[in-house]
Amino acid sequence: MQLTDMINGVKKDVHHLALGAELGDAVLRLQGDALESELNRIAKAVLGTGDAAFVLAHASMPEKHDTVRQFVSPETFYMLSGKKNAYTDEDLTKLAFLAEMTEKLFSSRAKLDHRLHESLQAQLLQSQVLDQIHESVITMDLAGFILSWNAGAESLFGYTANEAIGQNILFLYENDAVDELRQFDLFLEQGGREMEVRRRKKSGEIFWASLSLSPLCDASSQEIGMIGYLSDITDRKLAEERINHLAYYDPLTDLPNRTLFKKLIDKALLQSQRDNTICSLLFIDLNRFKPINDTLGHQIGDKLLKQVAERFRLALRDNDVIARLGSDEFAIGLLGINQDFHAGLVAQKLLSTLDLAFSIDGHELRIGASIGVSVYPQDGIDADQLLQKADIAMCKAKREVERSSGSYAFYNQEMNRTIAGRLYLESGLRRALHHEEFFLQYQPKIDMKSGKIIGAEALIRWTHPKKGTISPTEFIPVAEETGLILHIDDWVLETTCAQARMWQESGVPAFRIAVNISAKEFTSALPERIRRALAFHQIPACWLELEITESMLMHSAEGVIGIMDEITGFGVTLALDDFGTGYSSLSYLKRFPIATLKIDRSFIQGIPQDTNDCAIASAIISMAKQLRHKVIAEGVESREQFDFLKQAGCDEVQGYLFSRPIDADKFSEMLKKDFHFTLS
Ligand code: C2E
Ligand code: CA
Ligand code: CA
């Protein structure tokens, strides 16, 4: 109830009293002697006699025998005296009424007083307390708009209350409010009371603050906002960071130490387990470090370690973890790698960073390393286990013949064999190029209707001096990973063009010879290489076709289209190899200048018994026709396959049914005879 309502209510109750309003005003406005004399005046006026009085807490009031009292409270009363028992009923009623009304008014005033007192008290207390506490206290509504801003907030943030009140709290955030809100949700979810946040001052300075929040409620306990208490903890944070750094980082190289490394790895392994990816740990021990340190001194040793750490760091990807475990030992965590043997490639890369000598204070220093590799999850499921296994593998690597830059070994024996096999292949490939161990075979492409040879695919062959013939499916992936593919593809292009030139000179009419292009080679440098090869061997571009795979289209469409346009621009045609195994839709393909689609062998194999394969093959053929691409089927081995494809409208075929890949001499003979394949 409002004050005025209360007064009005009281006024109504005493309406039949001439001075009722005055009574109310007196009680509500006056106190002490002033109140007493006013009520005295009212009593005398109401009762019409100077003998009426109001007595306020007069315990020692002299008694008269004819006095009548009406108590308002135990010590407060109206009284009438001096009429010598000649009081009328009206006098007594008026007296009683006065007392009753006054009592009501007194009790109303008491309640009001109490409330006023309380709220005044609260306001006073709030502003005093808030301004006195050193912390900054900010209240905001549920949408984050600032309602109050104390002196502490003014001095912490540099904004005055005037500047801050009415703004949204987000204006104090460091930068990414969305990020913080997410963090905040988490904080609430976890039932948190206090968190460490970063805030921005008016000066732009960013600082660390501890923030605790409590709900702001109205009189009916309804939540209407929040009260935030902030204090500057930048100093503590910096101290913490310093301690943290000392505890977790190697002071010499500034790399994580063993403790942090294990923490980081264990965390990454959890993620890896969720994502089902492979992780690998490398344990690296430098070779010949000790003698350098002993003979040239620790200062040089330290500088060397720093430079080694830097070379390693530069050779790694951003999300790999590198640590210094102790003296000349380092550890590296490769997180989320595709295949376990990739760790071997990284080890090799790290070793090659040591190929170049270090130059320190005028000394040319050479150093090597032994690297042990363990793989998660097969060798261990936590950082400790994996480190231990990598350490064992490192010892194994150390025992091996020490190459100048060092060696590496997997913990797992089988991995070592695979790697050894790969290494064997790799070194073999390097040699093969110089020792002419490669040669090409050609497999005819045949026109479906006429049976005439209308093209050929050049396929590389490798005769290894010890292992004999090695299939391209085995060595091409190794060549791609090591980058040797560029030299190999170059060789194939040159050899094919040279062969085309010979056929042209011997009078064979022009036909297309297809060369397989690996993804690695499909760069902006390719058009120029092709143009040069054609020019060098003086053959028209219509002799050459490039077979590319679908995965090449997936990179950046615009870049790829540009390269393709350049190539097709001078008359070389493109065929899309292994079609159907990728993800591109036919309409997507329309954007690329591709002349021919080559249906992958895996779909041809199932024809005619596998209805699925049949459906896919005929769908590819009919849709390709609509888009005006030619279609060739590879790997055709049977009459049934041929019949099915012919009926489906396929343009060309290639496969053992007609011919295996054959040497150039044999192919020349067929061409000379203008050989036509006929199927009886
Ligand atoms: P690809 O491009 O899909 O080549 C077709 C493969 O299918 C060839 O195997 C060929 O010999 C084989 N083939 C042809 N007709 C039949 C048949 O009727 N039945 C069966 N079962 N197979 C048939 P190859 O020569 O072993 O080549 C394998 C892969 O190696 C090629 O697949 C290609 O991706 C790659 N490759 C071959 N030569 C080169 C090359 O010079 N450069 C590059 N970058 N890759 C090459
Ligand atoms: Ca091919
Ligand atoms: Ca193919």
PDB file of N, CA, C and O and ligand atoms in Angstrom, residues 440-441 443 457-461 471-477 480 485 488-489 491-493 496 514-519 521 547 549 577-578 598 600-601 605 634-638 641 654-661, ligand 1:
ATOM      1  N   LEU A 440      58.087 -49.070 -71.701  1.00  0.00           N
ATOM      2  CA  LEU A 440      56.649 -48.904 -71.855  1.00  0.00           C
ATOM      3  C   LEU A 440      56.040 -50.051 -72.637  1.00  0.00           C
ATOM      4  O   LEU A 440      56.663 -50.595 -73.545  1.00  0.00           O
ATOM      5  N   GLN A 441      54.810 -50.392 -72.255  1.00  0.00           N
ATOM      6  CA  GLN A 441      54.012 -51.294 -73.080  1.00  0.00           C
ATOM      7  C   GLN A 441      52.788 -50.516 -73.524  1.00  0.00           C
ATOM      8  O   GLN A 441      52.426 -49.516 -72.909  1.00  0.00           O
ATOM      9  N   GLN A 443      48.722 -50.772 -74.776  1.00  0.00           N
ATOM     10  CA  GLN A 443      47.535 -51.617 -74.882  1.00  0.00           C
ATOM     11  C   GLN A 443      46.553 -50.923 -75.818  1.00  0.00           C
ATOM     12  O   GLN A 443      46.240 -49.742 -75.629  1.00  0.00           O
ATOM     13  N   GLU A 457      47.001 -47.144 -74.750  1.00  0.00           N
ATOM     14  CA  GLU A 457      47.391 -46.598 -73.450  1.00  0.00           C
ATOM     15  C   GLU A 457      48.819 -47.030 -73.194  1.00  0.00           C
ATOM     16  O   GLU A 457      49.143 -48.216 -73.307  1.00  0.00           O
ATOM     17  N   ALA A 458      49.663 -46.061 -72.874  1.00  0.00           N
ATOM     18  CA  ALA A 458      51.049 -46.373 -72.538  1.00  0.00           C
ATOM     19  C   ALA A 458      51.111 -46.746 -71.068  1.00  0.00           C
ATOM     20  O   ALA A 458      50.625 -46.011 -70.221  1.00  0.00           O
ATOM     21  N   LEU A 459      51.678 -47.942 -70.772  1.00  0.00           N
ATOM     22  CA  LEU A 459      51.750 -48.398 -69.383  1.00  0.00           C
ATOM     23  C   LEU A 459      53.199 -48.709 -69.037  1.00  0.00           C
ATOM     24  O   LEU A 459      53.897 -49.383 -69.795  1.00  0.00           O
ATOM     25  N   ILE A 460      53.612 -48.201 -67.891  1.00  0.00           N
ATOM     26  CA  ILE A 460      55.025 -48.330 -67.533  1.00  0.00           C
ATOM     27  C   ILE A 460      55.307 -49.724 -66.960  1.00  0.00           C
ATOM     28  O   ILE A 460      54.452 -50.333 -66.308  1.00  0.00           O
ATOM     29  N   ARG A 461      56.496 -50.207 -67.221  1.00  0.00           N
ATOM     30  CA  ARG A 461      56.944 -51.500 -66.692  1.00  0.00           C
ATOM     31  C   ARG A 461      58.317 -51.306 -66.083  1.00  0.00           C
ATOM     32  O   ARG A 461      59.125 -50.515 -66.583  1.00  0.00           O
ATOM     33  N   SER A 471      55.160 -54.603 -60.407  1.00  0.00           N
ATOM     34  CA  SER A 471      53.942 -53.991 -60.952  1.00  0.00           C
ATOM     35  C   SER A 471      53.863 -52.500 -60.625  1.00  0.00           C
ATOM     36  O   SER A 471      54.233 -52.075 -59.529  1.00  0.00           O
ATOM     37  N   PRO A 472      53.331 -51.721 -61.578  1.00  0.00           N
ATOM     38  CA  PRO A 472      53.171 -50.291 -61.290  1.00  0.00           C
ATOM     39  C   PRO A 472      52.247 -50.038 -60.091  1.00  0.00           C
ATOM     40  O   PRO A 472      52.409 -49.037 -59.405  1.00  0.00           O
ATOM     41  N   THR A 473      51.311 -50.944 -59.827  1.00  0.00           N
ATOM     42  CA  THR A 473      50.423 -50.722 -58.670  1.00  0.00           C
ATOM     43  C   THR A 473      51.244 -50.751 -57.381  1.00  0.00           C
ATOM     44  O   THR A 473      50.851 -50.188 -56.380  1.00  0.00           O
ATOM     45  N   GLU A 474      52.429 -51.379 -57.432  1.00  0.00           N
ATOM     46  CA  GLU A 474      53.267 -51.441 -56.246  1.00  0.00           C
ATOM     47  C   GLU A 474      54.195 -50.228 -56.149  1.00  0.00           C
ATOM     48  O   GLU A 474      54.359 -49.642 -55.092  1.00  0.00           O
ATOM     49  N   PHE A 475      54.795 -49.839 -57.286  1.00  0.00           N
ATOM     50  CA  PHE A 475      55.805 -48.778 -57.166  1.00  0.00           C
ATOM     51  C   PHE A 475      55.293 -47.365 -57.437  1.00  0.00           C
ATOM     52  O   PHE A 475      55.888 -46.401 -56.989  1.00  0.00           O
ATOM     53  N   ILE A 476      54.154 -47.243 -58.165  1.00  0.00           N
ATOM     54  CA  ILE A 476      53.657 -45.877 -58.439  1.00  0.00           C
ATOM     55  C   ILE A 476      53.305 -45.138 -57.140  1.00  0.00           C
ATOM     56  O   ILE A 476      53.679 -43.978 -56.959  1.00  0.00           O
ATOM     57  N   PRO A 477      52.606 -45.779 -56.175  1.00  0.00           N
ATOM     58  CA  PRO A 477      52.303 -45.069 -54.919  1.00  0.00           C
ATOM     59  C   PRO A 477      53.571 -44.609 -54.188  1.00  0.00           C
ATOM     60  O   PRO A 477      53.608 -43.508 -53.642  1.00  0.00           O
ATOM     61  N   GLU A 480      54.898 -41.696 -55.927  1.00  0.00           N
ATOM     62  CA  GLU A 480      54.100 -40.497 -55.668  1.00  0.00           C
ATOM     63  C   GLU A 480      54.454 -39.894 -54.325  1.00  0.00           C
ATOM     64  O   GLU A 480      54.568 -38.684 -54.178  1.00  0.00           O
ATOM     65  N   ILE A 485      57.715 -39.490 -58.777  1.00  0.00           N
ATOM     66  CA  ILE A 485      56.740 -39.651 -59.852  1.00  0.00           C
ATOM     67  C   ILE A 485      56.935 -38.600 -60.941  1.00  0.00           C
ATOM     68  O   ILE A 485      56.711 -38.864 -62.118  1.00  0.00           O
ATOM     69  N   ILE A 488      59.433 -39.824 -63.240  1.00  0.00           N
ATOM     70  CA  ILE A 488      58.931 -40.996 -63.964  1.00  0.00           C
ATOM     71  C   ILE A 488      57.930 -40.566 -65.036  1.00  0.00           C
ATOM     72  O   ILE A 488      58.015 -40.983 -66.195  1.00  0.00           O
ATOM     73  N   ASP A 489      56.965 -39.709 -64.629  1.00  0.00           N
ATOM     74  CA  ASP A 489      55.960 -39.260 -65.594  1.00  0.00           C
ATOM     75  C   ASP A 489      56.610 -38.502 -66.752  1.00  0.00           C
ATOM     76  O   ASP A 489      56.167 -38.597 -67.896  1.00  0.00           O
ATOM     77  N   TRP A 491      59.565 -39.044 -67.893  1.00  0.00           N
ATOM     78  CA  TRP A 491      60.189 -40.072 -68.735  1.00  0.00           C
ATOM     79  C   TRP A 491      59.147 -40.727 -69.643  1.00  0.00           C
ATOM     80  O   TRP A 491      59.369 -40.950 -70.830  1.00  0.00           O
ATOM     81  N   VAL A 492      57.960 -41.034 -69.055  1.00  0.00           N
ATOM     82  CA  VAL A 492      56.894 -41.682 -69.824  1.00  0.00           C
ATOM     83  C   VAL A 492      56.441 -40.772 -70.960  1.00  0.00           C
ATOM     84  O   VAL A 492      56.280 -41.205 -72.109  1.00  0.00           O
ATOM     85  N   LEU A 493      56.281 -39.474 -70.642  1.00  0.00           N
ATOM     86  CA  LEU A 493      55.825 -38.510 -71.654  1.00  0.00           C
ATOM     87  C   LEU A 493      56.831 -38.421 -72.805  1.00  0.00           C
ATOM     88  O   LEU A 493      56.457 -38.494 -73.986  1.00  0.00           O
ATOM     89  N   THR A 496      56.845 -41.723 -74.825  1.00  0.00           N
ATOM     90  CA  THR A 496      55.631 -41.869 -75.625  1.00  0.00           C
ATOM     91  C   THR A 496      55.698 -40.972 -76.865  1.00  0.00           C
ATOM     92  O   THR A 496      55.376 -41.406 -77.978  1.00  0.00           O
ATOM     93  N   ALA A 514      47.559 -42.626 -75.066  1.00  0.00           N
ATOM     94  CA  ALA A 514      47.222 -42.071 -73.752  1.00  0.00           C
ATOM     95  C   ALA A 514      48.346 -42.294 -72.753  1.00  0.00           C
ATOM     96  O   ALA A 514      48.937 -43.365 -72.697  1.00  0.00           O
ATOM     97  N   VAL A 515      48.612 -41.244 -71.984  1.00  0.00           N
ATOM     98  CA  VAL A 515      49.617 -41.304 -70.924  1.00  0.00           C
ATOM     99  C   VAL A 515      48.906 -41.053 -69.601  1.00  0.00           C
ATOM    100  O   VAL A 515      48.045 -40.178 -69.520  1.00  0.00           O
ATOM    101  N   ASN A 516      49.234 -41.844 -68.577  1.00  0.00           N
ATOM    102  CA  ASN A 516      48.633 -41.622 -67.252  1.00  0.00           C
ATOM    103  C   ASN A 516      49.352 -40.491 -66.534  1.00  0.00           C
ATOM    104  O   ASN A 516      50.577 -40.465 -66.466  1.00  0.00           O
ATOM    105  N   ILE A 517      48.562 -39.558 -66.028  1.00  0.00           N
ATOM    106  CA  ILE A 517      49.137 -38.407 -65.328  1.00  0.00           C
ATOM    107  C   ILE A 517      48.786 -38.535 -63.846  1.00  0.00           C
ATOM    108  O   ILE A 517      47.620 -38.675 -63.488  1.00  0.00           O
ATOM    109  N   SER A 518      49.796 -38.470 -63.000  1.00  0.00           N
ATOM    110  CA  SER A 518      49.500 -38.584 -61.570  1.00  0.00           C
ATOM    111  C   SER A 518      49.092 -37.221 -61.018  1.00  0.00           C
ATOM    112  O   SER A 518      49.440 -36.176 -61.580  1.00  0.00           O
ATOM    113  N   ALA A 519      48.356 -37.261 -59.913  1.00  0.00           N
ATOM    114  CA  ALA A 519      47.831 -36.027 -59.313  1.00  0.00           C
ATOM    115  C   ALA A 519      48.947 -35.032 -59.021  1.00  0.00           C
ATOM    116  O   ALA A 519      48.786 -33.831 -59.211  1.00  0.00           O
ATOM    117  N   GLU A 521      51.481 -34.409 -60.616  1.00  0.00           N
ATOM    118  CA  GLU A 521      52.001 -33.735 -61.794  1.00  0.00           C
ATOM    119  C   GLU A 521      51.017 -32.727 -62.353  1.00  0.00           C
ATOM    120  O   GLU A 521      51.380 -31.883 -63.181  1.00  0.00           O
ATOM    121  N   GLU A 547      45.391 -39.374 -69.440  1.00  0.00           N
ATOM    122  CA  GLU A 547      44.398 -40.009 -68.564  1.00  0.00           C
ATOM    123  C   GLU A 547      44.597 -39.451 -67.158  1.00  0.00           C
ATOM    124  O   GLU A 547      45.673 -39.592 -66.574  1.00  0.00           O
ATOM    125  N   THR A 549      42.726 -38.906 -63.162  1.00  0.00           N
ATOM    126  CA  THR A 549      41.711 -39.548 -62.319  1.00  0.00           C
ATOM    127  C   THR A 549      40.806 -38.496 -61.686  1.00  0.00           C
ATOM    128  O   THR A 549      41.147 -37.322 -61.608  1.00  0.00           O
ATOM    129  N   ASP A 577      39.987 -41.246 -66.059  1.00  0.00           N
ATOM    130  CA  ASP A 577      40.297 -42.651 -65.753  1.00  0.00           C
ATOM    131  C   ASP A 577      39.518 -43.136 -64.525  1.00  0.00           C
ATOM    132  O   ASP A 577      39.102 -42.329 -63.694  1.00  0.00           O
ATOM    133  N   ASP A 578      39.378 -44.432 -64.401  1.00  0.00           N
ATOM    134  CA  ASP A 578      38.767 -45.050 -63.217  1.00  0.00           C
ATOM    135  C   ASP A 578      37.415 -44.421 -62.885  1.00  0.00           C
ATOM    136  O   ASP A 578      37.060 -44.265 -61.718  1.00  0.00           O
ATOM    137  N   LYS A 598      36.313 -43.035 -68.836  1.00  0.00           N
ATOM    138  CA  LYS A 598      36.781 -44.411 -68.870  1.00  0.00           C
ATOM    139  C   LYS A 598      36.150 -45.140 -67.697  1.00  0.00           C
ATOM    140  O   LYS A 598      36.519 -44.890 -66.538  1.00  0.00           O
ATOM    141  N   ASP A 600      35.508 -47.545 -64.882  1.00  0.00           N
ATOM    142  CA  ASP A 600      36.493 -48.305 -64.120  1.00  0.00           C
ATOM    143  C   ASP A 600      36.304 -49.813 -64.303  1.00  0.00           C
ATOM    144  O   ASP A 600      35.193 -50.327 -64.400  1.00  0.00           O
ATOM    145  N   ARG A 601      37.455 -50.480 -64.313  1.00  0.00           N
ATOM    146  CA  ARG A 601      37.502 -51.927 -64.522  1.00  0.00           C
ATOM    147  C   ARG A 601      36.626 -52.686 -63.519  1.00  0.00           C
ATOM    148  O   ARG A 601      36.036 -53.721 -63.839  1.00  0.00           O
ATOM    149  N   GLN A 605      34.073 -55.876 -64.499  1.00  0.00           N
ATOM    150  CA  GLN A 605      34.290 -57.244 -64.002  1.00  0.00           C
ATOM    151  C   GLN A 605      32.989 -57.997 -63.729  1.00  0.00           C
ATOM    152  O   GLN A 605      32.877 -59.169 -64.016  1.00  0.00           O
ATOM    153  N   GLU A 634      37.254 -50.141 -69.710  1.00  0.00           N
ATOM    154  CA  GLU A 634      38.572 -50.776 -69.578  1.00  0.00           C
ATOM    155  C   GLU A 634      38.412 -52.137 -68.893  1.00  0.00           C
ATOM    156  O   GLU A 634      37.428 -52.399 -68.219  1.00  0.00           O
ATOM    157  N   GLY A 635      39.369 -53.010 -69.140  1.00  0.00           N
ATOM    158  CA  GLY A 635      39.359 -54.317 -68.480  1.00  0.00           C
ATOM    159  C   GLY A 635      38.307 -55.271 -69.037  1.00  0.00           C
ATOM    160  O   GLY A 635      37.766 -56.105 -68.318  1.00  0.00           O
ATOM    161  N   VAL A 636      38.032 -55.134 -70.324  1.00  0.00           N
ATOM    162  CA  VAL A 636      37.048 -56.040 -70.926  1.00  0.00           C
ATOM    163  C   VAL A 636      37.736 -57.381 -71.216  1.00  0.00           C
ATOM    164  O   VAL A 636      38.710 -57.441 -71.972  1.00  0.00           O
ATOM    165  N   GLU A 637      37.253 -58.448 -70.572  1.00  0.00           N
ATOM    166  CA  GLU A 637      37.922 -59.752 -70.688  1.00  0.00           C
ATOM    167  C   GLU A 637      37.070 -60.801 -71.377  1.00  0.00           C
ATOM    168  O   GLU A 637      37.583 -61.846 -71.783  1.00  0.00           O
ATOM    169  N   SER A 638      35.748 -60.552 -71.454  1.00  0.00           N
ATOM    170  CA  SER A 638      34.908 -61.621 -72.005  1.00  0.00           C
ATOM    171  C   SER A 638      33.966 -61.116 -73.093  1.00  0.00           C
ATOM    172  O   SER A 638      33.683 -59.924 -73.200  1.00  0.00           O
ATOM    173  N   GLN A 641      30.838 -59.473 -71.711  1.00  0.00           N
ATOM    174  CA  GLN A 641      31.029 -58.071 -71.329  1.00  0.00           C
ATOM    175  C   GLN A 641      30.971 -57.184 -72.567  1.00  0.00           C
ATOM    176  O   GLN A 641      30.317 -56.146 -72.587  1.00  0.00           O
ATOM    177  N   GLN A 654      38.787 -51.612 -74.190  1.00  0.00           N
ATOM    178  CA  GLN A 654      40.204 -51.907 -73.964  1.00  0.00           C
ATOM    179  C   GLN A 654      40.212 -53.088 -73.005  1.00  0.00           C
ATOM    180  O   GLN A 654      39.448 -53.132 -72.054  1.00  0.00           O
ATOM    181  N   GLY A 655      41.051 -54.086 -73.277  1.00  0.00           N
ATOM    182  CA  GLY A 655      41.085 -55.204 -72.336  1.00  0.00           C
ATOM    183  C   GLY A 655      41.738 -56.439 -72.907  1.00  0.00           C
ATOM    184  O   GLY A 655      42.064 -56.496 -74.101  1.00  0.00           O
ATOM    185  N   TYR A 656      41.942 -57.415 -72.020  1.00  0.00           N
ATOM    186  CA  TYR A 656      42.630 -58.650 -72.400  1.00  0.00           C
ATOM    187  C   TYR A 656      41.896 -59.404 -73.495  1.00  0.00           C
ATOM    188  O   TYR A 656      42.482 -60.205 -74.213  1.00  0.00           O
ATOM    189  N   LEU A 657      40.573 -59.179 -73.614  1.00  0.00           N
ATOM    190  CA  LEU A 657      39.809 -59.869 -74.656  1.00  0.00           C
ATOM    191  C   LEU A 657      40.437 -59.603 -76.025  1.00  0.00           C
ATOM    192  O   LEU A 657      40.456 -60.475 -76.891  1.00  0.00           O
ATOM    193  N   PHE A 658      40.962 -58.383 -76.199  1.00  0.00           N
ATOM    194  CA  PHE A 658      41.584 -58.033 -77.478  1.00  0.00           C
ATOM    195  C   PHE A 658      43.094 -58.145 -77.395  1.00  0.00           C
ATOM    196  O   PHE A 658      43.722 -58.802 -78.224  1.00  0.00           O
ATOM    197  N   SER A 659      43.648 -57.527 -76.392  1.00  0.00           N
ATOM    198  CA  SER A 659      45.100 -57.597 -76.259  1.00  0.00           C
ATOM    199  C   SER A 659      45.547 -57.164 -74.874  1.00  0.00           C
ATOM    200  O   SER A 659      44.984 -56.236 -74.294  1.00  0.00           O
ATOM    201  N   ARG A 660      46.552 -57.836 -74.356  1.00  0.00           N
ATOM    202  CA  ARG A 660      47.226 -57.375 -73.149  1.00  0.00           C
ATOM    203  C   ARG A 660      48.097 -56.189 -73.545  1.00  0.00           C
ATOM    204  O   ARG A 660      48.327 -55.984 -74.747  1.00  0.00           O
ATOM    205  N   PRO A 661      48.623 -55.454 -72.576  1.00  0.00           N
ATOM    206  CA  PRO A 661      49.619 -54.432 -72.949  1.00  0.00           C
ATOM    207  C   PRO A 661      50.804 -55.146 -73.613  1.00  0.00           C
ATOM    208  O   PRO A 661      51.236 -56.199 -73.134  1.00  0.00           O
TER     209      PRO A 661
HETATM  210  P1  C2E B   1      45.119 -47.862 -65.001  1.00  0.00           P
HETATM  211  O1  C2E B   1      45.444 -46.536 -65.533  1.00  0.00           O
HETATM  212  O2  C2E B   1      43.718 -48.092 -64.602  1.00  0.00           O
HETATM  213  O3  C2E B   1      45.583 -48.864 -66.073  1.00  0.00           O
HETATM  214  C1  C2E B   1      44.858 -49.989 -66.463  1.00  0.00           C
HETATM  215  C2  C2E B   1      45.373 -51.204 -65.809  1.00  0.00           C
HETATM  216  O4  C2E B   1      44.506 -52.290 -66.081  1.00  0.00           O
HETATM  217  C3  C2E B   1      46.719 -51.640 -66.323  1.00  0.00           C
HETATM  218  O5  C2E B   1      47.411 -52.271 -65.252  1.00  0.00           O
HETATM  219  C4  C2E B   1      46.378 -52.674 -67.364  1.00  0.00           C
HETATM  220  O6  C2E B   1      47.435 -53.578 -67.626  1.00  0.00           O
HETATM  221  C5  C2E B   1      45.239 -53.358 -66.698  1.00  0.00           C
HETATM  222  N1  C2E B   1      44.334 -54.029 -67.645  1.00  0.00           N
HETATM  223  C6  C2E B   1      44.044 -53.700 -68.943  1.00  0.00           C
HETATM  224  N2  C2E B   1      43.173 -54.565 -69.476  1.00  0.00           N
HETATM  225  C7  C2E B   1      42.877 -55.472 -68.509  1.00  0.00           C
HETATM  226  C8  C2E B   1      41.993 -56.607 -68.458  1.00  0.00           C
HETATM  227  O7  C2E B   1      41.300 -56.967 -69.379  1.00  0.00           O
HETATM  228  N3  C2E B   1      41.963 -57.273 -67.275  1.00  0.00           N
HETATM  229  C9  C2E B   1      42.718 -56.906 -66.206  1.00  0.00           C
HETATM  230  N4  C2E B   1      42.627 -57.645 -65.104  1.00  0.00           N
HETATM  231  N5  C2E B   1      43.543 -55.850 -66.227  1.00  0.00           N
HETATM  232  C10 C2E B   1      43.607 -55.140 -67.381  1.00  0.00           C
HETATM  233  P2  C2E B   1      48.879 -51.902 -64.917  1.00  0.00           P
HETATM  234  O8  C2E B   1      49.643 -51.770 -66.175  1.00  0.00           O
HETATM  235  O9  C2E B   1      49.324 -52.882 -63.913  1.00  0.00           O
HETATM  236  O10 C2E B   1      48.771 -50.467 -64.327  1.00  0.00           O
HETATM  237  C11 C2E B   1      48.202 -50.304 -63.098  1.00  0.00           C
HETATM  238  C12 C2E B   1      48.072 -48.848 -62.780  1.00  0.00           C
HETATM  239  O11 C2E B   1      49.349 -48.256 -62.652  1.00  0.00           O
HETATM  240  C13 C2E B   1      47.386 -48.065 -63.852  1.00  0.00           C
HETATM  241  O12 C2E B   1      46.031 -48.207 -63.764  1.00  0.00           O
HETATM  242  C14 C2E B   1      47.886 -46.691 -63.568  1.00  0.00           C
HETATM  243  O13 C2E B   1      47.112 -46.124 -62.528  1.00  0.00           O
HETATM  244  C15 C2E B   1      49.273 -46.922 -63.057  1.00  0.00           C
HETATM  245  N6  C2E B   1      50.225 -46.673 -64.139  1.00  0.00           N
HETATM  246  C16 C2E B   1      50.627 -47.518 -65.098  1.00  0.00           C
HETATM  247  N7  C2E B   1      51.500 -46.901 -65.909  1.00  0.00           N
HETATM  248  C17 C2E B   1      51.646 -45.623 -65.457  1.00  0.00           C
HETATM  249  C18 C2E B   1      52.406 -44.500 -65.874  1.00  0.00           C
HETATM  250  O14 C2E B   1      53.123 -44.510 -66.870  1.00  0.00           O
HETATM  251  N8  C2E B   1      52.299 -43.344 -65.128  1.00  0.00           N
HETATM  252  C19 C2E B   1      51.499 -43.290 -64.055  1.00  0.00           C
HETATM  253  N9  C2E B   1      51.428 -42.148 -63.373  1.00  0.00           N
HETATM  254  N10 C2E B   1      50.769 -44.329 -63.642  1.00  0.00           N
HETATM  255  C20 C2E B   1      50.835 -45.505 -64.339  1.00  0.00           C
END
